[in-house]
mmCIF file of C-alpha atoms and ligand atoms in Angstrom:
data_model
loop_
_atom_site.group_PDB
_atom_site.id
_atom_site.type_symbol
_atom_site.label_atom_id
_atom_site.label_comp_id
_atom_site.label_asym_id
_atom_site.label_seq_id
_atom_site.Cartn_x
_atom_site.Cartn_y
_atom_site.Cartn_z
ATOM 1 C CA MET A 1 116.653 118.975 44.026
ATOM 2 C CA THR A 2 114.835 122.055 42.710
ATOM 3 C CA SER A 3 116.910 124.529 40.705
ATOM 4 C CA LEU A 4 117.489 127.962 42.270
ATOM 5 C CA THR A 5 117.944 129.552 38.884
ATOM 6 C CA THR A 6 115.764 130.494 35.935
ATOM 7 C CA PRO A 7 116.695 129.336 32.397
ATOM 8 C CA ALA A 8 117.874 132.904 31.581
ATOM 9 C CA GLU A 9 120.167 132.952 34.616
ATOM 10 C CA GLU A 10 121.518 129.507 33.791
ATOM 11 C CA ASP A 11 122.204 130.760 30.287
ATOM 12 C CA GLN A 12 124.238 133.649 31.746
ATOM 13 C CA ALA A 13 126.291 131.212 33.873
ATOM 14 C CA THR A 14 126.995 129.006 30.838
ATOM 15 C CA LYS A 15 127.965 132.093 28.842
ATOM 16 C CA GLY A 16 130.323 133.138 31.671
ATOM 17 C CA ALA A 17 131.962 129.699 31.527
ATOM 18 C CA THR A 18 132.389 129.880 27.735
ATOM 19 C CA LEU A 19 133.918 133.352 27.951
ATOM 20 C CA ALA A 20 136.308 132.188 30.689
ATOM 21 C CA LYS A 21 137.481 129.372 28.400
ATOM 22 C CA LYS A 22 138.108 131.779 25.519
ATOM 23 C CA TYR A 23 139.866 134.194 27.874
ATOM 24 C CA TYR A 24 142.247 131.624 29.406
ATOM 25 C CA ASP A 25 142.920 129.715 26.166
ATOM 26 C CA SER A 26 144.562 132.584 24.217
ATOM 27 C CA ASP A 27 148.353 132.458 23.659
ATOM 28 C CA ASP A 28 148.856 135.859 25.291
ATOM 29 C CA ALA A 29 146.840 134.825 28.346
ATOM 30 C CA GLN A 30 148.907 131.647 28.715
ATOM 31 C CA LYS A 31 152.180 133.622 28.555
ATOM 32 C CA PHE A 32 150.883 136.200 31.015
ATOM 33 C CA TYR A 33 149.479 133.709 33.514
ATOM 34 C CA SER A 34 152.254 131.106 33.390
ATOM 35 C CA MET A 35 155.184 133.536 33.337
ATOM 36 C CA ILE A 36 153.931 136.409 35.479
ATOM 37 C CA TRP A 37 151.005 135.387 37.646
ATOM 38 C CA GLY A 38 152.297 131.949 38.611
ATOM 39 C CA GLU A 39 153.971 129.030 36.883
ATOM 40 C CA GLU A 40 151.832 126.525 38.780
ATOM 41 C CA THR A 41 149.110 128.517 40.531
ATOM 42 C CA LEU A 42 146.938 131.476 39.569
ATOM 43 C CA HIS A 43 145.339 132.910 42.662
ATOM 44 C CA ILE A 44 145.593 135.848 45.049
ATOM 45 C CA GLY A 45 148.408 135.683 47.613
ATOM 46 C CA ARG A 46 148.635 136.532 51.318
ATOM 47 C CA TYR A 47 150.749 139.722 51.158
ATOM 48 C CA ASP A 48 149.763 140.397 54.783
ATOM 49 C CA MET A 49 151.768 137.287 55.745
ATOM 50 C CA LEU A 50 154.998 138.356 54.004
ATOM 51 C CA THR A 51 157.756 138.732 56.604
ATOM 52 C CA GLU A 52 160.105 141.712 56.773
ATOM 53 C CA GLN A 53 162.770 139.402 55.396
ATOM 54 C CA ASP A 54 160.523 138.435 52.457
ATOM 55 C CA LYS A 55 159.935 142.104 51.702
ATOM 56 C CA ASN A 56 163.609 143.026 51.978
ATOM 57 C CA THR A 57 165.100 140.136 50.031
ATOM 58 C CA LEU A 58 162.554 139.157 47.350
ATOM 59 C CA SER A 59 161.770 140.914 44.065
ATOM 60 C CA VAL A 60 158.122 141.880 43.479
ATOM 61 C CA HIS A 61 157.808 138.840 41.199
ATOM 62 C CA GLN A 62 159.193 136.553 43.899
ATOM 63 C CA GLN A 63 156.911 138.150 46.498
ATOM 64 C CA ILE A 64 153.887 137.172 44.376
ATOM 65 C CA SER A 65 154.977 133.506 44.518
ATOM 66 C CA LYS A 66 155.751 133.694 48.223
ATOM 67 C CA ALA A 67 152.399 135.308 49.047
ATOM 68 C CA GLN A 68 150.643 132.600 46.980
ATOM 69 C CA GLU A 69 152.596 129.924 48.855
ATOM 70 C CA TYR A 70 151.332 131.348 52.181
ATOM 71 C CA HIS A 71 147.750 131.154 50.902
ATOM 72 C CA GLU A 72 148.250 127.517 49.859
ATOM 73 C CA GLN A 73 149.705 126.707 53.287
ATOM 74 C CA GLU A 74 146.561 128.195 54.841
ATOM 75 C CA PHE A 75 144.518 126.024 52.483
ATOM 76 C CA ILE A 76 146.348 122.909 53.706
ATOM 77 C CA ARG A 77 145.748 123.947 57.330
ATOM 78 C CA HIS A 78 142.003 124.273 56.692
ATOM 79 C CA ILE A 79 141.914 120.804 55.129
ATOM 80 C CA GLN A 80 143.960 119.301 57.953
ATOM 81 C CA SER A 81 141.594 120.790 60.508
ATOM 82 C CA LYS A 82 138.616 119.025 58.928
ATOM 83 C CA PHE A 83 139.978 115.481 58.675
ATOM 84 C CA SER A 84 140.794 113.190 61.531
ATOM 85 C CA TYR A 85 144.553 113.297 61.439
ATOM 86 C CA GLU A 86 146.822 115.975 62.820
ATOM 87 C CA ASN A 87 150.247 115.431 61.420
ATOM 88 C CA ILE A 88 150.192 115.166 57.676
ATOM 89 C CA THR A 89 153.137 113.205 56.370
ATOM 90 C CA SER A 90 154.010 112.015 52.918
ATOM 91 C CA ASN A 91 153.328 108.434 54.048
ATOM 92 C CA PRO A 92 150.123 108.554 56.086
ATOM 93 C CA PRO A 93 149.542 105.535 58.313
ATOM 94 C CA GLU A 94 146.875 103.134 57.101
ATOM 95 C CA ASP A 95 144.256 104.105 59.673
ATOM 96 C CA VAL A 96 143.989 107.728 58.536
ATOM 97 C CA VAL A 97 141.091 108.888 56.434
ATOM 98 C CA THR A 98 141.669 108.669 52.687
ATOM 99 C CA VAL A 99 140.873 112.049 51.195
ATOM 100 C CA THR A 100 139.442 111.962 47.670
ATOM 101 C CA CYS A 101 139.155 115.422 46.247
ATOM 102 C CA LEU A 102 137.656 117.389 43.347
ATOM 103 C CA ASP A 103 139.243 120.763 42.501
ATOM 104 C CA MET A 104 136.785 123.001 40.618
ATOM 105 C CA GLY A 105 138.750 125.194 38.164
ATOM 106 C CA CYS A 106 142.139 123.665 38.954
ATOM 107 C CA GLY A 107 144.134 125.754 36.433
ATOM 108 C CA TYR A 108 147.692 124.352 36.238
ATOM 109 C CA GLY A 109 146.885 122.013 39.148
ATOM 110 C CA GLY A 110 149.514 123.416 41.524
ATOM 111 C CA LEU A 111 147.354 123.175 44.640
ATOM 112 C CA LEU A 112 146.442 119.546 43.960
ATOM 113 C CA ARG A 113 150.105 118.596 43.543
ATOM 114 C CA ARG A 114 151.019 120.432 46.741
ATOM 115 C CA LEU A 115 148.227 118.611 48.612
ATOM 116 C CA VAL A 116 149.258 115.207 47.239
ATOM 117 C CA GLN A 117 152.932 115.870 48.000
ATOM 118 C CA ALA A 118 152.017 116.920 51.562
ATOM 119 C CA GLY A 119 149.973 113.723 52.015
ATOM 120 C CA ALA A 120 146.876 115.840 52.686
ATOM 121 C CA ILE A 121 144.888 114.117 49.909
ATOM 122 C CA GLN A 122 145.380 110.712 48.342
ATOM 123 C CA LYS A 123 143.363 110.845 45.124
ATOM 124 C CA ALA A 124 142.048 113.774 43.109
ATOM 125 C CA THR A 125 140.328 115.017 40.004
ATOM 126 C CA GLY A 126 140.985 118.545 38.789
ATOM 127 C CA CYS A 127 138.475 119.992 36.341
ATOM 128 C CA ASP A 128 139.076 123.062 34.220
ATOM 129 C CA ILE A 129 137.244 124.490 31.244
ATOM 130 C CA SER A 130 140.447 125.683 29.548
ATOM 131 C CA GLN A 131 142.145 123.177 27.273
ATOM 132 C CA LYS A 132 145.534 124.865 27.705
ATOM 133 C CA MET A 133 145.272 124.870 31.504
ATOM 134 C CA CYS A 134 144.445 121.146 31.410
ATOM 135 C CA GLN A 135 147.318 120.329 29.032
ATOM 136 C CA GLN A 136 149.846 122.131 31.215
ATOM 137 C CA ALA A 137 148.386 120.610 34.412
ATOM 138 C CA ARG A 138 148.786 117.093 32.948
ATOM 139 C CA ARG A 139 152.354 117.863 31.868
ATOM 140 C CA LEU A 140 153.300 119.124 35.347
ATOM 141 C CA ASN A 141 151.595 116.116 36.980
ATOM 142 C CA GLN A 142 153.765 113.789 34.873
ATOM 143 C CA GLU A 143 156.930 115.765 35.592
ATOM 144 C CA GLN A 144 156.258 115.755 39.330
ATOM 145 C CA HIS A 145 155.203 112.074 39.490
ATOM 146 C CA CYS A 146 151.626 112.855 40.513
ATOM 147 C CA ALA A 147 149.819 111.611 37.402
ATOM 148 C CA ASP A 148 148.736 108.353 39.050
ATOM 149 C CA LYS A 149 146.993 110.293 41.832
ATOM 150 C CA ILE A 150 145.579 113.305 39.962
ATOM 151 C CA GLU A 151 143.314 113.077 36.932
ATOM 152 C CA ILE A 152 142.686 116.259 34.966
ATOM 153 C CA VAL A 153 139.398 116.569 33.074
ATOM 154 C CA GLU A 154 138.487 119.322 30.639
ATOM 155 C CA GLU A 155 135.012 119.953 32.050
ATOM 156 C CA SER A 156 133.120 122.882 33.533
ATOM 157 C CA TYR A 157 132.567 122.858 37.279
ATOM 158 C CA LEU A 158 128.904 123.555 36.496
ATOM 159 C CA ALA A 159 128.689 119.860 35.561
ATOM 160 C CA VAL A 160 131.529 117.389 36.075
ATOM 161 C CA PRO A 161 130.216 114.121 34.620
ATOM 162 C CA SER A 162 133.585 112.363 35.082
ATOM 163 C CA VAL A 163 133.161 112.468 38.855
ATOM 164 C CA ALA A 164 130.588 110.005 40.228
ATOM 165 C CA ASP A 165 127.907 110.844 42.801
ATOM 166 C CA GLY A 166 129.210 110.617 46.380
ATOM 167 C CA SER A 167 132.727 109.685 45.285
ATOM 168 C CA CYS A 168 134.624 112.500 47.115
ATOM 169 C CA ASN A 169 134.954 113.611 50.705
ATOM 170 C CA LEU A 170 136.532 116.957 49.806
ATOM 171 C CA VAL A 171 135.735 119.555 47.121
ATOM 172 C CA ILE A 172 138.079 122.511 46.787
ATOM 173 C CA SER A 173 138.421 125.529 44.532
ATOM 174 C CA MET A 174 140.832 128.426 44.515
ATOM 175 C CA ASP A 175 139.710 131.755 43.017
ATOM 176 C CA ALA A 176 137.912 130.072 40.110
ATOM 177 C CA LEU A 177 134.206 130.251 40.937
ATOM 178 C CA LEU A 178 133.940 134.027 40.459
ATOM 179 C CA HIS A 179 133.762 133.547 36.693
ATOM 180 C CA VAL A 180 130.146 132.328 36.645
ATOM 181 C CA GLY A 181 128.506 134.845 39.011
ATOM 182 C CA PRO A 182 126.056 134.048 41.812
ATOM 183 C CA ASN A 183 123.635 131.944 39.748
ATOM 184 C CA GLY A 184 126.391 129.795 38.294
ATOM 185 C CA GLN A 185 127.925 129.510 41.750
ATOM 186 C CA ALA A 186 124.629 128.097 43.065
ATOM 187 C CA THR A 187 124.791 125.467 40.293
ATOM 188 C CA ALA A 188 128.438 124.695 41.204
ATOM 189 C CA MET A 189 127.416 124.226 44.859
ATOM 190 C CA GLN A 190 124.777 121.699 43.779
ATOM 191 C CA GLU A 191 127.435 119.906 41.735
ATOM 192 C CA ALA A 192 129.774 119.886 44.753
ATOM 193 C CA ALA A 193 126.978 118.432 46.906
ATOM 194 C CA ARG A 194 126.351 115.739 44.261
ATOM 195 C CA VAL A 195 129.941 114.462 44.248
ATOM 196 C CA LEU A 196 130.407 114.674 48.029
ATOM 197 C CA GLN A 197 129.626 111.925 50.514
ATOM 198 C CA PRO A 198 127.489 112.974 53.495
ATOM 199 C CA GLY A 199 129.820 114.642 56.015
ATOM 200 C CA GLY A 200 132.293 115.646 53.261
ATOM 201 C CA TRP A 201 133.721 119.159 53.175
ATOM 202 C CA MET A 202 133.736 121.935 50.608
ATOM 203 C CA ILE A 203 136.602 124.399 51.153
ATOM 204 C CA PHE A 204 137.359 127.165 48.699
ATOM 205 C CA SER A 205 138.744 130.650 48.342
ATOM 206 C CA ASP A 206 137.000 133.083 46.046
ATOM 207 C CA ILE A 207 136.879 136.699 45.028
ATOM 208 C CA MET A 208 133.475 138.162 45.889
ATOM 209 C CA GLN A 209 131.912 141.578 46.161
ATOM 210 C CA GLN A 210 130.848 143.351 49.352
ATOM 211 C CA GLU A 211 127.186 142.760 50.299
ATOM 212 C CA ILE A 212 126.359 146.353 49.355
ATOM 213 C CA VAL A 213 128.181 148.036 46.475
ATOM 214 C CA ASP A 214 127.543 150.905 44.141
ATOM 215 C CA PRO A 215 126.814 149.158 40.792
ATOM 216 C CA ASP A 216 128.122 152.164 38.850
ATOM 217 C CA GLU A 217 131.426 152.003 40.691
ATOM 218 C CA MET A 218 131.594 148.232 40.107
ATOM 219 C CA LYS A 219 130.812 148.502 36.397
ATOM 220 C CA PRO A 220 134.458 148.408 35.201
ATOM 221 C CA ILE A 221 134.995 145.177 37.181
ATOM 222 C CA TYR A 222 131.726 143.629 35.971
ATOM 223 C CA ASP A 223 132.598 144.538 32.392
ATOM 224 C CA ARG A 224 135.978 142.848 32.620
ATOM 225 C CA ILE A 225 134.493 139.558 33.834
ATOM 226 C CA HIS A 226 131.332 139.831 31.707
ATOM 227 C CA LEU A 227 128.946 139.677 34.648
ATOM 228 C CA SER A 228 126.203 141.947 35.913
ATOM 229 C CA LYS A 229 127.053 141.134 39.535
ATOM 230 C CA MET A 230 129.496 139.044 41.552
ATOM 231 C CA GLY A 231 128.766 136.578 44.342
ATOM 232 C CA THR A 232 128.792 137.586 48.006
ATOM 233 C CA VAL A 233 129.402 135.639 51.214
ATOM 234 C CA SER A 234 125.647 135.611 51.907
ATOM 235 C CA ASN A 235 124.901 134.361 48.346
ATOM 236 C CA TYR A 236 127.235 131.435 48.973
ATOM 237 C CA LYS A 237 125.693 130.705 52.384
ATOM 238 C CA GLN A 238 122.199 130.648 50.895
ATOM 239 C CA ALA A 239 123.242 128.557 47.869
ATOM 240 C CA MET A 240 125.163 126.071 50.001
ATOM 241 C CA GLU A 241 122.373 125.642 52.529
ATOM 242 C CA ALA A 242 119.920 125.090 49.653
ATOM 243 C CA ALA A 243 122.297 122.490 48.191
ATOM 244 C CA GLY A 244 122.428 120.545 51.475
ATOM 245 C CA PHE A 245 125.417 121.971 53.338
ATOM 246 C CA ASP A 246 125.649 123.174 56.919
ATOM 247 C CA ASN A 247 128.423 124.359 59.292
ATOM 248 C CA PHE A 248 129.025 127.290 56.928
ATOM 249 C CA ASP A 249 131.920 129.606 57.763
ATOM 250 C CA PHE A 250 133.800 132.438 56.059
ATOM 251 C CA LEU A 251 137.356 133.055 57.272
ATOM 252 C CA PRO A 252 139.484 135.070 57.595
ATOM 253 C CA ASN A 253 138.567 138.307 55.902
ATOM 254 C CA ALA A 254 141.809 138.660 53.935
ATOM 255 C CA SER A 255 140.360 141.106 51.411
ATOM 256 C CA THR A 256 143.141 143.714 51.621
ATOM 257 C CA ASN A 257 145.354 141.284 49.722
ATOM 258 C CA VAL A 258 143.310 141.726 46.547
ATOM 259 C CA SER A 259 144.591 145.259 45.846
ATOM 260 C CA ALA A 260 148.127 144.246 46.840
ATOM 261 C CA HIS A 261 148.020 141.301 44.464
ATOM 262 C CA TYR A 262 146.712 143.123 41.396
ATOM 263 C CA GLY A 263 149.132 145.997 42.044
ATOM 264 C CA SER A 264 152.100 143.592 42.236
ATOM 265 C CA VAL A 265 151.073 141.704 39.094
ATOM 266 C CA CYS A 266 150.698 145.023 37.264
ATOM 267 C CA THR A 267 154.222 146.076 38.305
ATOM 268 C CA VAL A 268 155.712 142.816 37.014
ATOM 269 C CA LEU A 269 153.739 143.024 33.755
ATOM 270 C CA GLU A 270 155.165 146.517 33.210
ATOM 271 C CA GLU A 271 158.693 145.212 33.911
ATOM 272 C CA LYS A 272 158.554 141.981 31.905
ATOM 273 C CA GLY A 273 155.673 142.107 29.412
ATOM 274 C CA ASP A 274 157.849 143.007 26.397
ATOM 275 C CA GLU A 275 160.687 140.625 27.154
ATOM 276 C CA LEU A 276 158.181 137.763 27.506
ATOM 277 C CA GLY A 277 156.718 138.515 24.079
ATOM 278 C CA ILE A 278 153.221 139.381 25.283
ATOM 279 C CA SER A 279 151.448 141.422 22.594
ATOM 280 C CA ASP A 280 151.188 145.152 23.149
ATOM 281 C CA GLU A 281 147.425 145.077 22.768
ATOM 282 C CA TYR A 282 147.059 142.379 25.441
ATOM 283 C CA GLN A 283 149.427 144.218 27.792
ATOM 284 C CA GLN A 284 147.493 147.484 27.519
ATOM 285 C CA LYS A 285 144.149 145.767 28.087
ATOM 286 C CA MET A 286 145.478 143.691 30.968
ATOM 287 C CA LYS A 287 147.153 146.675 32.646
ATOM 288 C CA ALA A 288 143.901 148.645 32.532
ATOM 289 C CA GLY A 289 142.133 145.657 34.108
ATOM 290 C CA LEU A 290 144.730 145.152 36.823
ATOM 291 C CA ILE A 291 144.625 148.846 37.754
ATOM 292 C CA THR A 292 140.829 148.693 37.970
ATOM 293 C CA TRP A 293 140.996 145.754 40.380
ATOM 294 C CA ARG A 294 143.856 147.355 42.347
ATOM 295 C CA ASP A 295 142.014 150.636 42.833
ATOM 296 C CA LEU A 296 138.472 149.353 43.374
ATOM 297 C CA GLY A 297 139.410 146.203 45.296
ATOM 298 C CA GLU A 298 140.019 147.720 48.714
ATOM 299 C CA LYS A 299 136.510 149.144 49.045
ATOM 300 C CA ASN A 300 134.397 146.688 47.063
ATOM 301 C CA ILE A 301 135.956 143.230 47.018
ATOM 302 C CA VAL A 302 135.908 140.429 49.580
ATOM 303 C CA TRP A 303 138.341 137.511 49.550
ATOM 304 C CA GLY A 304 138.778 134.624 51.942
ATOM 305 C CA PHE A 305 137.864 130.979 52.534
ATOM 306 C CA VAL A 306 134.365 129.567 52.485
ATOM 307 C CA VAL A 307 134.022 126.303 54.410
ATOM 308 C CA ALA A 308 130.895 124.142 54.730
ATOM 309 C CA GLN A 309 129.997 120.510 55.342
ATOM 310 C CA LYS A 310 127.551 118.360 53.409
ATOM 311 C CA LYS A 311 124.859 117.306 55.877
ATOM 312 C CA GLN A 312 125.373 113.861 57.431
HETATM 313 C C1 SAM B 1 142.238 132.446 38.471
HETATM 314 S S1 SAM B 1 142.372 130.884 37.738
HETATM 315 C C2 SAM B 1 142.663 129.857 39.178
HETATM 316 C C3 SAM B 1 143.234 128.505 38.819
HETATM 317 C C4 SAM B 1 143.627 127.621 39.994
HETATM 318 N N1 SAM B 1 142.515 127.370 40.874
HETATM 319 C C5 SAM B 1 144.758 128.246 40.752
HETATM 320 O O1 SAM B 1 144.523 128.821 41.814
HETATM 321 O O2 SAM B 1 145.879 128.168 40.275
HETATM 322 C C6 SAM B 1 140.698 130.493 37.330
HETATM 323 C C7 SAM B 1 140.543 129.151 36.612
HETATM 324 O O3 SAM B 1 139.158 128.829 36.542
HETATM 325 C C8 SAM B 1 138.937 128.189 35.300
HETATM 326 N N2 SAM B 1 137.488 128.285 35.014
HETATM 327 C C9 SAM B 1 136.746 129.392 34.782
HETATM 328 N N3 SAM B 1 135.463 129.057 34.601
HETATM 329 C C10 SAM B 1 135.392 127.700 34.713
HETATM 330 C C11 SAM B 1 134.328 126.751 34.634
HETATM 331 N N4 SAM B 1 133.078 127.099 34.393
HETATM 332 N N5 SAM B 1 134.620 125.444 34.839
HETATM 333 C C12 SAM B 1 135.890 125.036 35.068
HETATM 334 N N6 SAM B 1 136.934 125.900 35.147
HETATM 335 C C13 SAM B 1 136.684 127.206 34.976
HETATM 336 C C14 SAM B 1 139.813 128.939 34.336
HETATM 337 O O4 SAM B 1 140.027 128.236 33.140
HETATM 338 C C15 SAM B 1 141.057 129.133 35.186
HETATM 339 O O5 SAM B 1 141.962 128.066 35.038
#
């Protein structure tokens, strides 16, 4: 397959991956992510799905977890809709399809455990570039008796040599592909196509930019993630079609949740940062970043699920 990227662009994607590793591997980042953002999962939540009861009874911190849980439930529904069984149980009958999955940028592995526990997948590999994410994911897999079904590999999703060609029928990712920008994302789509069997599905959520943005207005966001642009829905469609996917879909447009999420995380960081022992310098930097995303997100950022099928 011909590469869509030039050597300079590939270099930028690799640099993005290296910076993401450094970013997630620091002690402060681990405290912040595991104790504020999510003990098991680190993604945007569906605040638009919070019920009145959720809003009235849960603290802001608890609302973050609840909103994330709603997003994961949506994820499971998308997977269920693509495989030939309707009622997922923890003991699927023998005639159902066995789902073998790769999670690109699995973080603490929370989604994979949820999918295994729901019987929605039977075997999985989670890859993450951060050593600390992988260590914690393995620990939680052991604790929750999932280690025999989920292998965690410390590898970049730009190249996952541990996963053989055509060995999966599902590739997933949750808010992890943004880190490498559109050129790296095209490489990740080729890697997803490599590991998928014909007819297999790629289903992921990601944080993208609107098709048309003012680069000056986006600069504070680009600076924070060390990119000169972010991916868009149309970038993904083009990259996935070039990598051998069809039946592309983007759904639903749940972008308003991005501002709600960063605003909520910022509130909890302000409440708990000191008591959790997160350094003052990290807190100040993180708060500035969260406020940037909160305030610019509504107008400029797109978030939702991308779904596509590897051609038969
Ligand atoms: C926002 S977190 C999401 C983690 C997980 N998907 C979840 O929802 O809980 C982004 C994750 O992507 C990982 N990541 C970033 N760049 C990566 C790369 N090139 N290859 C593998 N993982 C990467 C980070 O280490 C981090 O764990």
